[in-house]
Coordinates of C-alpha atoms in Angstrom, one line a residue:
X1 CA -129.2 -22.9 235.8
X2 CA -126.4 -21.8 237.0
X3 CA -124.5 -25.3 236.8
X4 CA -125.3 -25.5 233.0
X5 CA -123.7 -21.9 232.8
X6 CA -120.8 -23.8 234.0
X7 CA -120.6 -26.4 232.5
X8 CA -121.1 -24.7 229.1
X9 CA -118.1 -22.2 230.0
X10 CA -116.0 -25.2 231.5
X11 CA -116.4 -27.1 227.7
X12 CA -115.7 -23.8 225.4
X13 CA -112.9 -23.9 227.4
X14 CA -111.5 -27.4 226.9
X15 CA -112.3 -26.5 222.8
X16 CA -110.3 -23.6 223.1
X17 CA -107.8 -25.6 224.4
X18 CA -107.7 -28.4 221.8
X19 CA -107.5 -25.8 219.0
X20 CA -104.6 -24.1 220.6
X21 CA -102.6 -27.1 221.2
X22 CA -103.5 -27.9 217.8
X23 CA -102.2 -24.5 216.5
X24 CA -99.0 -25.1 218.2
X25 CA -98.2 -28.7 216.7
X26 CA -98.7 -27.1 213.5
X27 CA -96.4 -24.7 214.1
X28 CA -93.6 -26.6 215.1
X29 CA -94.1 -29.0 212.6
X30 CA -93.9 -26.2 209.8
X31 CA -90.8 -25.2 211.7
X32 CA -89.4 -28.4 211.5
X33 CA -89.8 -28.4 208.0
X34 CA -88.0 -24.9 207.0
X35 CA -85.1 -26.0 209.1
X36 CA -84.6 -29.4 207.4
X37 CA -85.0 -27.4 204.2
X38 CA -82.5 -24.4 205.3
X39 CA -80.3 -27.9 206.4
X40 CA -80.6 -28.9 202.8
X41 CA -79.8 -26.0 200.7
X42 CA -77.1 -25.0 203.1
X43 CA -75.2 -28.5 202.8
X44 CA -75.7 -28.0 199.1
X45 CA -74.4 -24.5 198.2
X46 CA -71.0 -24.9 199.2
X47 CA -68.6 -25.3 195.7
X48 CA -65.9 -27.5 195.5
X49 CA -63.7 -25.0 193.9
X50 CA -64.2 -20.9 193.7
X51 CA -64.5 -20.7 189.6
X52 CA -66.6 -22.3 187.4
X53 CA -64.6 -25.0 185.1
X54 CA -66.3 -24.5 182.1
X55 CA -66.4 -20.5 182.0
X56 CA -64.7 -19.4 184.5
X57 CA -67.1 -17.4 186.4
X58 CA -66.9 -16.6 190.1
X59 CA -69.3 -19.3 191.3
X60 CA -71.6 -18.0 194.4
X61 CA -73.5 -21.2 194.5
X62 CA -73.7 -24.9 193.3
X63 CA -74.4 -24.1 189.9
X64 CA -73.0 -21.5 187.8
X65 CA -75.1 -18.1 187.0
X66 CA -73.6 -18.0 183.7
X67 CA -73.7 -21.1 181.9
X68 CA -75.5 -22.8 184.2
X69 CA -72.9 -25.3 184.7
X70 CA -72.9 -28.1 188.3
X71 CA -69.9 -27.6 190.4
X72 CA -68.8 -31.2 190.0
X73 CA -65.9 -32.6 192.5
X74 CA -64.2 -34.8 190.1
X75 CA -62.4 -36.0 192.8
X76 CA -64.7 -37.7 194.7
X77 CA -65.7 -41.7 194.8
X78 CA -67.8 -43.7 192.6
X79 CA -70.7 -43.6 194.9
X80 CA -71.0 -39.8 195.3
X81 CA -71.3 -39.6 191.5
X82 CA -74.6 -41.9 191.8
X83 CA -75.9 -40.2 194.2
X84 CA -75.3 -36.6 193.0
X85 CA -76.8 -38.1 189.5
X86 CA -79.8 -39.3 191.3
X87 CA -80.4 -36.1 193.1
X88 CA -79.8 -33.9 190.0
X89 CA -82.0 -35.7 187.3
X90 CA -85.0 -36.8 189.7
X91 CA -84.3 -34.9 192.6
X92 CA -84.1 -37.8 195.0
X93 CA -82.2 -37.1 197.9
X94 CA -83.3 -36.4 201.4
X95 CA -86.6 -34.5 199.9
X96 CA -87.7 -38.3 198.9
X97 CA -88.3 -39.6 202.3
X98 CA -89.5 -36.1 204.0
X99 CA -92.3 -36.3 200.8
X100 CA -93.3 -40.1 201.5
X101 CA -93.6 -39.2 205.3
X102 CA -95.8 -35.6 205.0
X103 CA -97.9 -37.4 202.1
X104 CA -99.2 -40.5 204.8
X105 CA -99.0 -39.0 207.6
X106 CA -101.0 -35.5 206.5
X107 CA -103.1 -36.1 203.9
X108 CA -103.5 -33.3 201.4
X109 CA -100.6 -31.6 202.8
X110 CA -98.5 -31.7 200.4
X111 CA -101.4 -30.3 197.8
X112 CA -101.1 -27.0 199.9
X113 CA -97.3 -26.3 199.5
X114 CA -97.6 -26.9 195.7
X115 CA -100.6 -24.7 195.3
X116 CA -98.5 -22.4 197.7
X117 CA -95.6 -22.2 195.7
X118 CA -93.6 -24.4 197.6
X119 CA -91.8 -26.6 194.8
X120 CA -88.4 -27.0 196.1
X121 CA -88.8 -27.9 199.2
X122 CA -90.6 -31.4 198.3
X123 CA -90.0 -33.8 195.0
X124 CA -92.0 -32.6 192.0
X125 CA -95.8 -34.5 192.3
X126 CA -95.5 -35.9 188.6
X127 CA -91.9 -36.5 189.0
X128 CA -92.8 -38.5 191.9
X129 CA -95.8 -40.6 190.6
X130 CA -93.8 -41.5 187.4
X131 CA -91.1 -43.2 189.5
X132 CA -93.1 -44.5 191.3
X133 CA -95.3 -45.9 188.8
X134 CA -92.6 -47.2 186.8
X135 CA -91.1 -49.2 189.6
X136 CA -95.0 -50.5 190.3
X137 CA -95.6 -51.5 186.7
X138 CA -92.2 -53.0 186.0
X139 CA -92.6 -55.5 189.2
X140 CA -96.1 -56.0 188.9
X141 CA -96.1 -57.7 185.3
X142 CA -93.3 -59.5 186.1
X143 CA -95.0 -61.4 188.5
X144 CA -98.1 -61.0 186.8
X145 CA -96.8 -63.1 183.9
X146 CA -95.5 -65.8 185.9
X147 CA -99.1 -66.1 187.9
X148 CA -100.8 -66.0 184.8
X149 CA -98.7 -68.8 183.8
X150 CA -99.4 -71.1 186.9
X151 CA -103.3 -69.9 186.7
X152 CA -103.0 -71.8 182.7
X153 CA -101.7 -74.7 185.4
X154 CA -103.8 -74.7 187.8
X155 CA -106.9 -75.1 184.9
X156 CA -104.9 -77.9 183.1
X157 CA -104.8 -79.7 187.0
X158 CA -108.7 -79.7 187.2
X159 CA -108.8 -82.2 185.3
X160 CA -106.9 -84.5 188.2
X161 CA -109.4 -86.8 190.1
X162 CA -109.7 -85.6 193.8
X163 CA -109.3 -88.8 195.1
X164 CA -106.0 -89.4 193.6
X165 CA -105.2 -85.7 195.1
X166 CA -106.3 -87.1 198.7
X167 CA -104.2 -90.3 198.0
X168 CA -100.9 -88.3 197.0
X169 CA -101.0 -86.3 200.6
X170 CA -101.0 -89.3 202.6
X171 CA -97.8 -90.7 203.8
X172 CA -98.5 -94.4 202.3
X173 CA -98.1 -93.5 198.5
X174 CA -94.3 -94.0 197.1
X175 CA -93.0 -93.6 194.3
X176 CA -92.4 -97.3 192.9
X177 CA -93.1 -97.3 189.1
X178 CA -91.2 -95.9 186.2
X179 CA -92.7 -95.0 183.2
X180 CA -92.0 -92.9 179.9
X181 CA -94.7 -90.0 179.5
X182 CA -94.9 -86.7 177.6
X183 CA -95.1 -83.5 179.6
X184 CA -93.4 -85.5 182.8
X185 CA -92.4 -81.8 184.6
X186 CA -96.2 -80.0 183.8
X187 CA -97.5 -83.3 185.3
X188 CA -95.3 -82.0 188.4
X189 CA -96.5 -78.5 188.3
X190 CA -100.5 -79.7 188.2
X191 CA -99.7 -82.0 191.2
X192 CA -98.3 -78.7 193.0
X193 CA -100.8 -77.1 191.8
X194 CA -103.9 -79.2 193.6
X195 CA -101.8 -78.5 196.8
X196 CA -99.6 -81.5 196.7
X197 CA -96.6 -80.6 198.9
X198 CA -94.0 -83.4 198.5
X199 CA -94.9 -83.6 194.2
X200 CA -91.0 -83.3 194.1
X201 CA -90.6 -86.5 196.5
X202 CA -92.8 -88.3 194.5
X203 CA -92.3 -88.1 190.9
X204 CA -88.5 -88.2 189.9
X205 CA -88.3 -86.5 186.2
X206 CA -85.2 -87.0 184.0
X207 CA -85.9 -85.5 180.8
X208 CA -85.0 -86.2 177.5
X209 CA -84.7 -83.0 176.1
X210 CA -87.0 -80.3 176.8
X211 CA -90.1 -80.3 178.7
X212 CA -92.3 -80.8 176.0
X213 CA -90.5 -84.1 174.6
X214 CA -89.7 -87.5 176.5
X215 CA -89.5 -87.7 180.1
X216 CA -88.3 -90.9 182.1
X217 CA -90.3 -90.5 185.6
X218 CA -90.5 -92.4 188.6
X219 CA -94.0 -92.3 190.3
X220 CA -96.8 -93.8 192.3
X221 CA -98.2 -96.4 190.9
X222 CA -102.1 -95.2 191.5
X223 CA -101.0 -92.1 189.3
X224 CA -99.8 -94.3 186.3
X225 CA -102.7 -96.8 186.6
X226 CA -105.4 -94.0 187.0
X227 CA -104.3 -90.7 184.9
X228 CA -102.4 -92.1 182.2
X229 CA -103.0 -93.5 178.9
X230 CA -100.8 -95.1 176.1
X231 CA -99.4 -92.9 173.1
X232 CA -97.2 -93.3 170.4
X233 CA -93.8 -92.0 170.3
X234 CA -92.8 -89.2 167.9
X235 CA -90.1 -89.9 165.6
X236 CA -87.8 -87.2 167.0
X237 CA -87.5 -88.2 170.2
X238 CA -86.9 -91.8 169.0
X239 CA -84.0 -90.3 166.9
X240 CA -82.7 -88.6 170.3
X241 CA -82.9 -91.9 171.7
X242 CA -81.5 -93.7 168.9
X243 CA -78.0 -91.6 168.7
X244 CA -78.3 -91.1 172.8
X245 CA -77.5 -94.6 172.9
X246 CA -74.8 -94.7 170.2
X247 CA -72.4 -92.4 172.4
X248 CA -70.5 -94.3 174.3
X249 CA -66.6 -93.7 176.4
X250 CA -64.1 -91.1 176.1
X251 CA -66.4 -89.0 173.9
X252 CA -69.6 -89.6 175.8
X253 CA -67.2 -87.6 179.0
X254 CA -66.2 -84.9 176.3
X255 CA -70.3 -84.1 175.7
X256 CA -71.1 -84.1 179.1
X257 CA -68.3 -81.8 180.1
X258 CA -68.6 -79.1 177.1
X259 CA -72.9 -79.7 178.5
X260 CA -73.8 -81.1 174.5
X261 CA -75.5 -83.2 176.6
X262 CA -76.6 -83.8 180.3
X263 CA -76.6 -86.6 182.4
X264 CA -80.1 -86.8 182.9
X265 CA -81.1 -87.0 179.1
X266 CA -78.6 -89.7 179.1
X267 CA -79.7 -91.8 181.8
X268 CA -83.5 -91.5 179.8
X269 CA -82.2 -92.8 177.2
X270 CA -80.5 -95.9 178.5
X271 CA -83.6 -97.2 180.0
X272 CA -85.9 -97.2 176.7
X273 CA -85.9 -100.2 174.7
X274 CA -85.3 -100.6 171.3
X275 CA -84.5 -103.8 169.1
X276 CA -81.9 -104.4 166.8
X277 CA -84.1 -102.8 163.7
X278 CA -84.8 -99.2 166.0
X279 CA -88.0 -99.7 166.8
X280 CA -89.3 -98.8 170.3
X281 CA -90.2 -101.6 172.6
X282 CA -91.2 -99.7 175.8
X283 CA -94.6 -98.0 175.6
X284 CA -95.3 -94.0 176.1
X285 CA -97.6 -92.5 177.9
X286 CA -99.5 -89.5 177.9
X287 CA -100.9 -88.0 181.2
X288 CA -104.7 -86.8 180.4
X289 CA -107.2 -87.2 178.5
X290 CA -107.7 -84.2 176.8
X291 CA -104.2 -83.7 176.2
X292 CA -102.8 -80.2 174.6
X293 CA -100.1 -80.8 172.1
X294 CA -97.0 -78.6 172.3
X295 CA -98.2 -76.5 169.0
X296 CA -101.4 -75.9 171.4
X297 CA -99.7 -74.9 174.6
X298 CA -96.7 -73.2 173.2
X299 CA -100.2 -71.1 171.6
X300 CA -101.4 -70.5 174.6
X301 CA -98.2 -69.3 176.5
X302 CA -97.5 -67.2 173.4
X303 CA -100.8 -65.3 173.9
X304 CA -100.5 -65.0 177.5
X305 CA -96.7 -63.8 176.7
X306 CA -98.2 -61.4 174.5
X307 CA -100.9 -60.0 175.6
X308 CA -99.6 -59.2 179.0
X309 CA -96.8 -57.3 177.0
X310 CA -99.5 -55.3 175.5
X311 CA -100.8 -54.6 179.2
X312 CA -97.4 -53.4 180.0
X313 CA -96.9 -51.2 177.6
X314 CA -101.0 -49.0 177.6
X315 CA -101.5 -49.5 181.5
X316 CA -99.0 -46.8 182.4
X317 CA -100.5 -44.4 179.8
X318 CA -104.3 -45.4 180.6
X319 CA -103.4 -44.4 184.0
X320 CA -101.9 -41.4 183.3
X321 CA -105.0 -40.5 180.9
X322 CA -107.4 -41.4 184.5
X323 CA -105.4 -38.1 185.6
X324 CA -106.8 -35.4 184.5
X325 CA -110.0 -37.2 184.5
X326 CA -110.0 -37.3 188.5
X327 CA -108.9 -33.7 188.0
X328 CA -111.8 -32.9 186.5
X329 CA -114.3 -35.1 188.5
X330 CA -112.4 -32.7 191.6
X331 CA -112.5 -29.3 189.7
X332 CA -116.9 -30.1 189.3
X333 CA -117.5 -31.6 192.6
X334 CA -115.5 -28.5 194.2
X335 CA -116.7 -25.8 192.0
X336 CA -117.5 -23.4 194.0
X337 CA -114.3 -23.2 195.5
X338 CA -113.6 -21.4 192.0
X339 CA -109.7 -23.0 191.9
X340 CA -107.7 -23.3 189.1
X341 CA -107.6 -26.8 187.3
X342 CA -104.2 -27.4 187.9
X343 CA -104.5 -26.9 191.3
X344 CA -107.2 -30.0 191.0
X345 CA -104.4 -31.9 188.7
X346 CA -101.8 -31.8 191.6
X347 CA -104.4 -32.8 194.2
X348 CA -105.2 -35.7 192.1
X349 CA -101.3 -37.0 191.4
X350 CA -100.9 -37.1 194.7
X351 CA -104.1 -39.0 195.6
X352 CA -102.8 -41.5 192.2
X353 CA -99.5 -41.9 193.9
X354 CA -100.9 -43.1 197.6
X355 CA -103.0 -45.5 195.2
X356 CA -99.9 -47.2 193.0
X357 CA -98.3 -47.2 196.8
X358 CA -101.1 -49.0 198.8
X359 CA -102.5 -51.2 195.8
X360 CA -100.2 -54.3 196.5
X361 CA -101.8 -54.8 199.3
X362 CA -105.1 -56.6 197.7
X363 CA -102.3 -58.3 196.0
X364 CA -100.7 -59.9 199.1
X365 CA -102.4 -62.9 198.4
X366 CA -101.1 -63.8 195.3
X367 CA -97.6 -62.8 195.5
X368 CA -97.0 -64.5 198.7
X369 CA -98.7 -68.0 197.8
X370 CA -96.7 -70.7 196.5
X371 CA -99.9 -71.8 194.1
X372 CA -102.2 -69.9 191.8
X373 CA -104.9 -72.3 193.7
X374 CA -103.8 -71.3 197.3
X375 CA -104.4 -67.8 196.5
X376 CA -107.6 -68.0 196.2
X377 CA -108.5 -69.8 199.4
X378 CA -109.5 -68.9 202.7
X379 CA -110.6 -65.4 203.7
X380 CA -107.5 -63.9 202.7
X381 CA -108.3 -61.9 199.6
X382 CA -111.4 -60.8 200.6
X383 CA -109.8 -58.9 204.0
X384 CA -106.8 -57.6 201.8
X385 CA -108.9 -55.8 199.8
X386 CA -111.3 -54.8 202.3
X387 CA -108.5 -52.9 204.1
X388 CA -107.2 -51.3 200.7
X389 CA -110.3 -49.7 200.3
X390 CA -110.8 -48.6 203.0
X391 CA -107.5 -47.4 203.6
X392 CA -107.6 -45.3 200.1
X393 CA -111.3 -44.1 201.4
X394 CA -110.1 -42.9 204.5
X395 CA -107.1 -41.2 202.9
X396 CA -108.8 -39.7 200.3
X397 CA -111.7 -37.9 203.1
X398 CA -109.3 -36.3 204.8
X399 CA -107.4 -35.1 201.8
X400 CA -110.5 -33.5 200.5
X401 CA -111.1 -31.8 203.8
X402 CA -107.9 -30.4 204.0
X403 CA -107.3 -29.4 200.3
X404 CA -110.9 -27.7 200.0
X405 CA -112.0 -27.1 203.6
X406 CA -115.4 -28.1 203.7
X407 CA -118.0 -29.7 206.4
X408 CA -116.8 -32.7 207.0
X409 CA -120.1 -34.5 206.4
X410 CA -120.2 -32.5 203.1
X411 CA -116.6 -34.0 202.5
X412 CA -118.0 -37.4 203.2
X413 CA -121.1 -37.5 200.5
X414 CA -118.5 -35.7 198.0
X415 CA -115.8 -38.3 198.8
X416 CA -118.3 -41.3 197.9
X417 CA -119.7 -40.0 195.0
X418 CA -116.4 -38.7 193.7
X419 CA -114.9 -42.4 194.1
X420 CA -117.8 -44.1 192.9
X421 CA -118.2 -42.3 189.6
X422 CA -114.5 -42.6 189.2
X423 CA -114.4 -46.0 189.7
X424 CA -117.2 -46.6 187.4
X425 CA -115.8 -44.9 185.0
X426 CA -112.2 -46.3 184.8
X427 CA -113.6 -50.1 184.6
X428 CA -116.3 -48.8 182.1
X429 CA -112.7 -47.9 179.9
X430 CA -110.6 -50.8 180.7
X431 CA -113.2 -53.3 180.5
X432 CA -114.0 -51.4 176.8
X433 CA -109.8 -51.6 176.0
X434 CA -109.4 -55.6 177.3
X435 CA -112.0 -56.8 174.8
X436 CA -110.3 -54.6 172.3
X437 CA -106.9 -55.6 173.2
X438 CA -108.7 -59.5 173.4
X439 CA -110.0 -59.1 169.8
X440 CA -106.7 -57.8 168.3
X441 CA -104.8 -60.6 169.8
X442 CA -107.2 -63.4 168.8
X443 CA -107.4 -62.2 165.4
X444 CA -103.6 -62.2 165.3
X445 CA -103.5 -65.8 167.0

């Protein structure tokens, strides 16, 4: 009896313990935080000069009290001026990286001080998450569109046998034919596509003009014999040839130089034959079977062009319309707290702007693969997004716990239910807004 007495004394004492050390790191590290912020108003209420230049009131601060004017140094470099413009209009200086830091490394943190009235001594939470997702959104469709453009590759090189594929990776296949075929550089790109590493080494392209006309290519011969298939040549590019071959000397150095005309096109044309009455002699090949014009493909990319400009322009509002949906998922899952909605709103730009942050990593894949088709293999994708949900899962638990200080096994059920209607909810309105967006397009198209 006596030993459990002990023992029972001996571990409220270790838990008093904890929760006093506890108490203490929190207390420094609020400390830490009013001096950096003392730091950072005192480096920044130091004027210049002692009157204001625009109404010549005593200044007793950075800005003036009567019109509200910034005491400027106008004598100091370039970069200062960039840096005070940055700090003034979105409040990035210092405060940027102290924010980033608190809002990783103490979730829901930062959702106190707000509600608190702390403002100033952090950046804004919407003024953060709207740089933030302008920066995402601006890089992620630019890559997006050029993925989107190799994915439209990588379906075109299905249509490549496999055996050819298998052929083309061996060290035995050179390049010792030379034939004329349309589409010479996409015939490149598929190769690449099926995972074809030295494509480059094996098919030598000189074009003829752009890379939907004529293209003179050297390649393996088991490509030519096995994907290709006679065509007839369009009057246009017979023309190019035609007047190509006509320019000849001092002049032909004067093109070249002032680029009317490159070296390559040149040298494609030299090599087709033509008799005496300008009729082709050398045949043309396409390179498969179900071959896409360039009206067709030029269709394609236009809608792919298009509609991801569409998806650039509505995604940053959709996602700013998912905001005061979370809000209100928080304000009804945490009702009984009896908070105001705003104080819901901030909790949930804060948890939006962790997500823009972290959500490139499910995207790892993609952005680092040289191929739409090696982004898809191996287990790659599959852990990527693993860890970005459960990173946002565990982030968003412990910001719930601290923000509404509940059980944490309460927290738990509330977190899951909270991101699970959320979720179903957001891909319930985007899938709703792609086939509308799909419709408009193809009805345009």
């Amino acid at each position: 009896m006596g030993n459990t007495t002990h023992k029972e004394e001996t571990h409220k004492t270790l838990l008093a313990r904890m929760r006093q050390r506890l108490k203490e790191r929190k207390c420094r590290v609020m400390r830490l935080i009013e001096l950096k912020r003392l730091r950072r108003i005192r480096k920044k209420t130091v004027p210049g000069y002692t009157y204001c230049k625009n109404c010549g009131t005593k200044l007793e601060g950075m800005y003036c009290h009567c019109c509200g004017q910034y005491a400027l140094d106008i004598y100091q470099p370039f970069w200062k001026y960039l840096r005070q413009y940055i700090e003034n209009v979105y409040q990035f200086d210092s405060k940027i990286w102290q924010t980033l830091w608190l809002m990783f490394t103490r979730p829901g943190f930062l959702t106190n001080e707000f509600n608190a009235g702390k403002i100033n001594s952090y950046v804004h939470p919407f003024r953060l998450y709207m740089c933030i997702s302008v920066v995402f959104f601006t890089l992620f469709f630019m890559i997006a569109s050029d993925k989107a453009n190799q994915a439209l590759q990588a379906v075109s090189s299905l249509n490549i046998n496999d055996r050819i594929v298998a052929q083309l990776k061996s060290s035995a296949t050179l390049p010792d034919t030379c034939v004329y075929v349309y589409q010479g550089p996409e015939l490149v790109k598929a190769f690449q596509e099926r995972g074809v590493e030295k494509a480059e080494e094996l098919f030598k392209v000189q074009r003829l003009d752009d890379r939907f006309s004529l293209s003179y290519m050297r390649m393996p011969r088991i490509v030519a014999d096995s994907c290709l298939h006679e065509t007839t040549l369009r009057q246009k590019d017979l023309n190019t040839i035609l007047n190509l071959k006509k320019v000849q000397g001092e002049y032909l150095n004067n093109l070249i130089e002032e680029e009317e005309i490159t070296s390559e096109s040149l040298q494609a044309a030299r090599h087709f034959l033509v008799d005496s009455t300008g009729t082709a002699l050398t045949p043309v090949y396409e390179w498969r079977e179900d071959h896409n014009d360039e009206a067709q493909q030029l269709r394609q990319e236009s809608f792919l062009n298009q509609f991801f400009g569409d998806l650039s322009k509505w995604t940053p509002l959709y996602m700013m319309f998912l905001l005061p949906l979370f809000a209100w998922l928080l304000q009804g899952m945490f009702r009984k707290s009896k908070l105001p909605y705003m104080w819901h709103f901030v909790h949930a730009i804060h948890l939006n702007t962790v997500f823009l942050i972290l959500i490139p990593i499910p995207l790892v894949p993609v952005l680092t693969s040289d191929t739409f088709m090696e982004s898809l293999k191996g287990n790659m994708p599959m852990y990527t997004l693993l860890i970005f949900v459960a990173g946002m899962f565990v982030y968003t638990y412990i910001s719930l716990h601290t923000v509404y200080r509940r059980g944490w096994i309460r927290t738990f059920v509330k977190t899951i239910v909270i991101l699970a209607v959320f979720t179903f909810i957001s891909l319930a309105i985007a899938a709703a807004l792609l086939v509308f967006l799909l419709s408009t397009l193809s009805e345009q198209l």
